[in-house]
Amino acid sequence: MTQPTVSVVVVSRGRPDALKRALVGISQLHYPAFEVIVVTDHAGQDAVKETTFSDQIKLAPYEVANISAARNRGIAMAAGEVVAFIDDDAVPETGWLHHLMAPFAKPEVAAAGGYVRGRNGVSWQWQAQSVDGTGQAAPIDLNGEAPVVLTPDASRAIKTEGTNMAFRRDVLADLGGFDPAFHYFFDETDLNLRVAAAGHKTAIVPLAEVHHGYAANTQRTDARVPRDLTEIGASTAVFLRKHCPEAMRAQVWRKDRAAQRRRLVSHMVAGNMMPGDVGRLMRGLDQGFQDGQARTLGQTPVISRASEGFRPLATTRGAQVLMAGRFWRRRAILREAEVAVQNGLRPSVFIFSRTALFHTVRFDPKGYWVQVGGLFGRSERHQKLFRLRRFRARVRREFLRVAGQRLLAHTLLQGLSQTKKQDVKTT
C-alpha cells in the first residue's frame, strides 16, 4: 500500500542551534514523501536559512509565545495527508516516519505516537500512556515492537507525546487543531481527549523513536529547573475547566499544586534554586491558575486547506554506513564520519573504551549518530553494571539494539564481521 504523504511540523522559539540540529536529523529520514514546515521566531528563521536545504522548507514567521497557535499555523500550511510533530530540541531516528506512518494503512487510525528517549540517548523519557480528564497519566503495558492500535474508552484517552506524534490532517482540521487557550503545557493532552471523544483510534508505535534533549526555554533551564510556572498554572486551569468534573476540580488542583511545590523544594534541597525562588514560582503558579479561569475556551474552528501544495524535502539521503573503533581512535573516526556525511552518507558510529562506563547516544549536528561507552559497561540501564565482552561482539549487540529504529541493513554488520581483527576501524 502507498505510504501517506507527511507534513512534519517543527515549532521553535529562542533555540536556533537546537533547531538546526533537528533539521539536519529530519533531512536524513528514510521516507519517500515528506515536507517540513518550521514555525519560528526571527532567530529560528535565520537558522533555517543557514541550512543547505532552506529553499525546500516551508517557513512560517511566528513571534507569539503560544505553542498551540503556532502548531495551528503549521497545520494550516500542511499539504500532507498526515501531520507529524517534533520539537526543535529533538532528533528523530532515521526510521521515525517509516514506522510512525505504518498504522495509518488502517483507515480507522486517526493518530499515532512513538517512544521518546532522554538526553543520554538510551533511557526512556516517554513510552505508552493513557490519560483521563484530571490530566493524570497511567502507563500502558505493551509487549514487543509492533504497532498497537488502541481504542479509547469513555473515561480515558490514548496519550501522545508532543515531540513524537502524528494525526491525519483531515481529523486535525475538523477538530480545529490545538486549543490556543493552552499557551504551554497540556496542549496535546487536550487534543488527545478530543480525538478520543470523537471516537477515533490511536496507535502506539514503539520503533518510531525520537531523542529529546529538554533544551532550556523561558519555562525551565537545561537542567529542567523551573524558571516560571505561570503558564503551567494557566493551562492546568483551562484543562480542568474543559475536562474535569466540576465537583473534582478543587481537589485535583490542590493535589497538582502540592506536587509542584514538592518538585520545587527538591530542587532547592539539591542546590538548584534559592529558598526565595520557591515562593516566587508558587506565586506565579497561583497567578497563572487564576488567569486560566478567565481564558476563552474552545476557539478551534475548522482549519482550511493549505494554500500552497505539497513541497517534498528532496535532500540527498544516501546509504547508511557503520563505523566502529576503540576510544583512542575517536578523533580519527569522527573525522571519517564527518567526511562520510559530506559524501552523502549517513553514518552510525560506535566508539568503545576498555572500561565499564555507561553508554550515551547522541546525534551530532554534523550529521551522524555516535554511541560512546565502555566495552564492559551497560547501554540499556537494566543491564548488569559490568560484563566481559569482546569488541566485535559488543559492536554486534549495540548494532542490533538500534538497527530496527534506524533501519540499518544487516549487510553492514556482516561487512564488519568479515574484516580482520586489526582492521576493525570503519565499515
PDB file of N, CA, C and O in Angstrom, residues 209-247:
ATOM      1  N   GLU A 209      11.074   6.181  17.106  1.00  0.00           N
ATOM      2  CA  GLU A 209      11.784   6.793  18.233  1.00  0.00           C
ATOM      3  C   GLU A 209      12.295   8.191  17.908  1.00  0.00           C
ATOM      4  O   GLU A 209      12.747   8.473  16.802  1.00  0.00           O
ATOM      5  N   VAL A 210      12.222   9.027  18.956  1.00  0.00           N
ATOM      6  CA  VAL A 210      12.772  10.377  18.907  1.00  0.00           C
ATOM      7  C   VAL A 210      13.639  10.570  20.143  1.00  0.00           C
ATOM      8  O   VAL A 210      13.305  10.091  21.226  1.00  0.00           O
ATOM      9  N   HIS A 211      14.768  11.249  19.989  1.00  0.00           N
ATOM     10  CA  HIS A 211      15.643  11.599  21.104  1.00  0.00           C
ATOM     11  C   HIS A 211      15.362  13.045  21.491  1.00  0.00           C
ATOM     12  O   HIS A 211      15.480  13.949  20.650  1.00  0.00           O
ATOM     13  N   HIS A 212      15.006  13.267  22.750  1.00  0.00           N
ATOM     14  CA  HIS A 212      14.572  14.589  23.197  1.00  0.00           C
ATOM     15  C   HIS A 212      15.538  15.120  24.255  1.00  0.00           C
ATOM     16  O   HIS A 212      15.798  14.460  25.254  1.00  0.00           O
ATOM     17  N   GLY A 213      16.017  16.341  24.053  1.00  0.00           N
ATOM     18  CA  GLY A 213      17.075  16.852  24.907  1.00  0.00           C
ATOM     19  C   GLY A 213      16.655  17.743  26.050  1.00  0.00           C
ATOM     20  O   GLY A 213      17.455  18.056  26.921  1.00  0.00           O
ATOM     21  N   TYR A 214      15.404  18.195  26.079  1.00  0.00           N
ATOM     22  CA  TYR A 214      14.957  19.148  27.099  1.00  0.00           C
ATOM     23  C   TYR A 214      15.869  20.370  27.143  1.00  0.00           C
ATOM     24  O   TYR A 214      16.439  20.710  28.179  1.00  0.00           O
ATOM     25  N   ALA A 215      15.996  21.062  26.022  1.00  0.00           N
ATOM     26  CA  ALA A 215      16.793  22.291  25.993  1.00  0.00           C
ATOM     27  C   ALA A 215      16.106  23.376  26.802  1.00  0.00           C
ATOM     28  O   ALA A 215      14.901  23.340  27.053  1.00  0.00           O
ATOM     29  N   ALA A 216      16.890  24.363  27.215  1.00  0.00           N
ATOM     30  CA  ALA A 216      16.351  25.444  28.033  1.00  0.00           C
ATOM     31  C   ALA A 216      15.338  26.280  27.247  1.00  0.00           C
ATOM     32  O   ALA A 216      15.429  26.425  26.030  1.00  0.00           O
ATOM     33  N   ASN A 217      14.347  26.806  27.967  1.00  0.00           N
ATOM     34  CA  ASN A 217      13.414  27.769  27.399  1.00  0.00           C
ATOM     35  C   ASN A 217      12.995  28.740  28.492  1.00  0.00           C
ATOM     36  O   ASN A 217      13.594  28.755  29.572  1.00  0.00           O
ATOM     37  N   THR A 218      11.991  29.551  28.250  1.00  0.00           N
ATOM     38  CA  THR A 218      11.587  30.546  29.249  1.00  0.00           C
ATOM     39  C   THR A 218      10.959  29.899  30.472  1.00  0.00           C
ATOM     40  O   THR A 218      10.868  30.539  31.523  1.00  0.00           O
ATOM     41  N   GLN A 219      10.559  28.638  30.357  1.00  0.00           N
ATOM     42  CA  GLN A 219       9.891  27.967  31.471  1.00  0.00           C
ATOM     43  C   GLN A 219      10.843  27.164  32.357  1.00  0.00           C
ATOM     44  O   GLN A 219      10.532  26.892  33.516  1.00  0.00           O
ATOM     45  N   ARG A 220      12.017  26.778  31.825  1.00  0.00           N
ATOM     46  CA  ARG A 220      12.925  25.911  32.568  1.00  0.00           C
ATOM     47  C   ARG A 220      14.346  26.087  32.061  1.00  0.00           C
ATOM     48  O   ARG A 220      14.581  26.570  30.944  1.00  0.00           O
ATOM     49  N   THR A 221      15.321  25.667  32.889  1.00  0.00           N
ATOM     50  CA  THR A 221      16.718  25.641  32.468  1.00  0.00           C
ATOM     51  C   THR A 221      16.985  24.336  31.737  1.00  0.00           C
ATOM     52  O   THR A 221      16.136  23.441  31.671  1.00  0.00           O
ATOM     53  N   ASP A 222      18.209  24.191  31.190  1.00  0.00           N
ATOM     54  CA  ASP A 222      18.528  22.940  30.513  1.00  0.00           C
ATOM     55  C   ASP A 222      18.693  21.782  31.488  1.00  0.00           C
ATOM     56  O   ASP A 222      18.759  20.623  31.077  1.00  0.00           O
ATOM     57  N   ALA A 223      18.734  22.080  32.799  1.00  0.00           N
ATOM     58  CA  ALA A 223      18.740  21.031  33.819  1.00  0.00           C
ATOM     59  C   ALA A 223      17.325  20.754  34.330  1.00  0.00           C
ATOM     60  O   ALA A 223      17.152  20.087  35.346  1.00  0.00           O
ATOM     61  N   ARG A 224      16.318  21.286  33.644  1.00  0.00           N
ATOM     62  CA  ARG A 224      14.901  21.092  33.946  1.00  0.00           C
ATOM     63  C   ARG A 224      14.506  21.742  35.271  1.00  0.00           C
ATOM     64  O   ARG A 224      13.549  21.328  35.915  1.00  0.00           O
ATOM     65  N   VAL A 225      15.243  22.764  35.673  1.00  0.00           N
ATOM     66  CA  VAL A 225      14.885  23.537  36.857  1.00  0.00           C
ATOM     67  C   VAL A 225      13.889  24.618  36.439  1.00  0.00           C
ATOM     68  O   VAL A 225      14.167  25.390  35.519  1.00  0.00           O
ATOM     69  N   PRO A 226      12.714  24.700  37.078  1.00  0.00           N
ATOM     70  CA  PRO A 226      11.702  25.667  36.655  1.00  0.00           C
ATOM     71  C   PRO A 226      12.180  27.118  36.774  1.00  0.00           C
ATOM     72  O   PRO A 226      12.845  27.487  37.742  1.00  0.00           O
ATOM     73  N   ARG A 227      11.829  27.914  35.789  1.00  0.00           N
ATOM     74  CA  ARG A 227      12.069  29.351  35.809  1.00  0.00           C
ATOM     75  C   ARG A 227      10.769  30.129  36.024  1.00  0.00           C
ATOM     76  O   ARG A 227      10.772  31.207  36.600  1.00  0.00           O
ATOM     77  N   ASP A 228       9.684  29.576  35.530  1.00  0.00           N
ATOM     78  CA  ASP A 228       8.391  30.258  35.596  1.00  0.00           C
ATOM     79  C   ASP A 228       7.292  29.203  35.480  1.00  0.00           C
ATOM     80  O   ASP A 228       7.315  28.376  34.561  1.00  0.00           O
ATOM     81  N   LEU A 229       6.341  29.216  36.407  1.00  0.00           N
ATOM     82  CA  LEU A 229       5.242  28.246  36.399  1.00  0.00           C
ATOM     83  C   LEU A 229       3.908  28.893  36.035  1.00  0.00           C
ATOM     84  O   LEU A 229       2.862  28.246  36.137  1.00  0.00           O
ATOM     85  N   THR A 230       3.938  30.131  35.599  1.00  0.00           N
ATOM     86  CA  THR A 230       2.690  30.840  35.331  1.00  0.00           C
ATOM     87  C   THR A 230       1.857  30.144  34.268  1.00  0.00           C
ATOM     88  O   THR A 230       0.651  29.907  34.450  1.00  0.00           O
ATOM     89  N   GLU A 231       2.480  29.793  33.140  1.00  0.00           N
ATOM     90  CA  GLU A 231       1.721  29.165  32.062  1.00  0.00           C
ATOM     91  C   GLU A 231       1.278  27.755  32.426  1.00  0.00           C
ATOM     92  O   GLU A 231       0.235  27.286  31.955  1.00  0.00           O
ATOM     93  N   ILE A 232       2.051  27.062  33.244  1.00  0.00           N
ATOM     94  CA  ILE A 232       1.613  25.738  33.702  1.00  0.00           C
ATOM     95  C   ILE A 232       0.358  25.876  34.553  1.00  0.00           C
ATOM     96  O   ILE A 232      -0.603  25.101  34.420  1.00  0.00           O
ATOM     97  N   GLY A 233       0.330  26.889  35.435  1.00  0.00           N
ATOM     98  CA  GLY A 233      -0.862  27.129  36.230  1.00  0.00           C
ATOM     99  C   GLY A 233      -2.063  27.477  35.359  1.00  0.00           C
ATOM    100  O   GLY A 233      -3.177  26.973  35.573  1.00  0.00           O
ATOM    101  N   ALA A 234      -1.847  28.341  34.366  1.00  0.00           N
ATOM    102  CA  ALA A 234      -2.942  28.744  33.487  1.00  0.00           C
ATOM    103  C   ALA A 234      -3.481  27.562  32.688  1.00  0.00           C
ATOM    104  O   ALA A 234      -4.701  27.372  32.570  1.00  0.00           O
ATOM    105  N   SER A 235      -2.602  26.755  32.117  1.00  0.00           N
ATOM    106  CA  SER A 235      -3.040  25.603  31.328  1.00  0.00           C
ATOM    107  C   SER A 235      -3.742  24.567  32.196  1.00  0.00           C
ATOM    108  O   SER A 235      -4.680  23.901  31.740  1.00  0.00           O
ATOM    109  N   THR A 236      -3.294  24.414  33.437  1.00  0.00           N
ATOM    110  CA  THR A 236      -3.972  23.497  34.336  1.00  0.00           C
ATOM    111  C   THR A 236      -5.411  23.931  34.579  1.00  0.00           C
ATOM    112  O   THR A 236      -6.347  23.122  34.549  1.00  0.00           O
ATOM    113  N   ALA A 237      -5.603  25.233  34.790  1.00  0.00           N
ATOM    114  CA  ALA A 237      -6.963  25.749  34.990  1.00  0.00           C
ATOM    115  C   ALA A 237      -7.830  25.515  33.760  1.00  0.00           C
ATOM    116  O   ALA A 237      -8.988  25.075  33.865  1.00  0.00           O
ATOM    117  N   VAL A 238      -7.276  25.790  32.578  1.00  0.00           N
ATOM    118  CA  VAL A 238      -8.028  25.597  31.332  1.00  0.00           C
ATOM    119  C   VAL A 238      -8.391  24.124  31.158  1.00  0.00           C
ATOM    120  O   VAL A 238      -9.530  23.772  30.805  1.00  0.00           O
ATOM    121  N   PHE A 239      -7.415  23.244  31.400  1.00  0.00           N
ATOM    122  CA  PHE A 239      -7.646  21.811  31.219  1.00  0.00           C
ATOM    123  C   PHE A 239      -8.742  21.307  32.148  1.00  0.00           C
ATOM    124  O   PHE A 239      -9.639  20.557  31.727  1.00  0.00           O
ATOM    125  N   LEU A 240      -8.680  21.678  33.405  1.00  0.00           N
ATOM    126  CA  LEU A 240      -9.684  21.214  34.361  1.00  0.00           C
ATOM    127  C   LEU A 240     -11.065  21.752  34.001  1.00  0.00           C
ATOM    128  O   LEU A 240     -12.073  21.047  34.139  1.00  0.00           O
ATOM    129  N   ARG A 241     -11.147  22.985  33.539  1.00  0.00           N
ATOM    130  CA  ARG A 241     -12.432  23.546  33.126  1.00  0.00           C
ATOM    131  C   ARG A 241     -13.021  22.773  31.946  1.00  0.00           C
ATOM    132  O   ARG A 241     -14.243  22.597  31.855  1.00  0.00           O
ATOM    133  N   LYS A 242     -12.164  22.303  31.054  1.00  0.00           N
ATOM    134  CA  LYS A 242     -12.649  21.615  29.859  1.00  0.00           C
ATOM    135  C   LYS A 242     -12.982  20.148  30.101  1.00  0.00           C
ATOM    136  O   LYS A 242     -13.925  19.615  29.502  1.00  0.00           O
ATOM    137  N   HIS A 243     -12.207  19.479  30.966  1.00  0.00           N
ATOM    138  CA  HIS A 243     -12.288  18.017  31.007  1.00  0.00           C
ATOM    139  C   HIS A 243     -12.606  17.408  32.369  1.00  0.00           C
ATOM    140  O   HIS A 243     -12.984  16.239  32.434  1.00  0.00           O
ATOM    141  N   CYS A 244     -12.432  18.137  33.433  1.00  0.00           N
ATOM    142  CA  CYS A 244     -12.609  17.565  34.773  1.00  0.00           C
ATOM    143  C   CYS A 244     -14.001  17.915  35.312  1.00  0.00           C
ATOM    144  O   CYS A 244     -14.424  19.079  35.220  1.00  0.00           O
ATOM    145  N   PRO A 245     -14.699  16.936  35.904  1.00  0.00           N
ATOM    146  CA  PRO A 245     -15.984  17.251  36.529  1.00  0.00           C
ATOM    147  C   PRO A 245     -15.817  18.378  37.547  1.00  0.00           C
ATOM    148  O   PRO A 245     -14.853  18.399  38.318  1.00  0.00           O
ATOM    149  N   GLU A 246     -16.762  19.308  37.554  1.00  0.00           N
ATOM    150  CA  GLU A 246     -16.632  20.494  38.389  1.00  0.00           C
ATOM    151  C   GLU A 246     -16.441  20.149  39.862  1.00  0.00           C
ATOM    152  O   GLU A 246     -15.663  20.816  40.565  1.00  0.00           O
ATOM    153  N   ALA A 247     -17.105  19.105  40.331  1.00  0.00           N
ATOM    154  CA  ALA A 247     -17.014  18.743  41.745  1.00  0.00           C
ATOM    155  C   ALA A 247     -15.613  18.276  42.141  1.00  0.00           C
ATOM    156  O   ALA A 247     -15.270  18.294  43.330  1.00  0.00           O
TER     157      ALA A 247
END
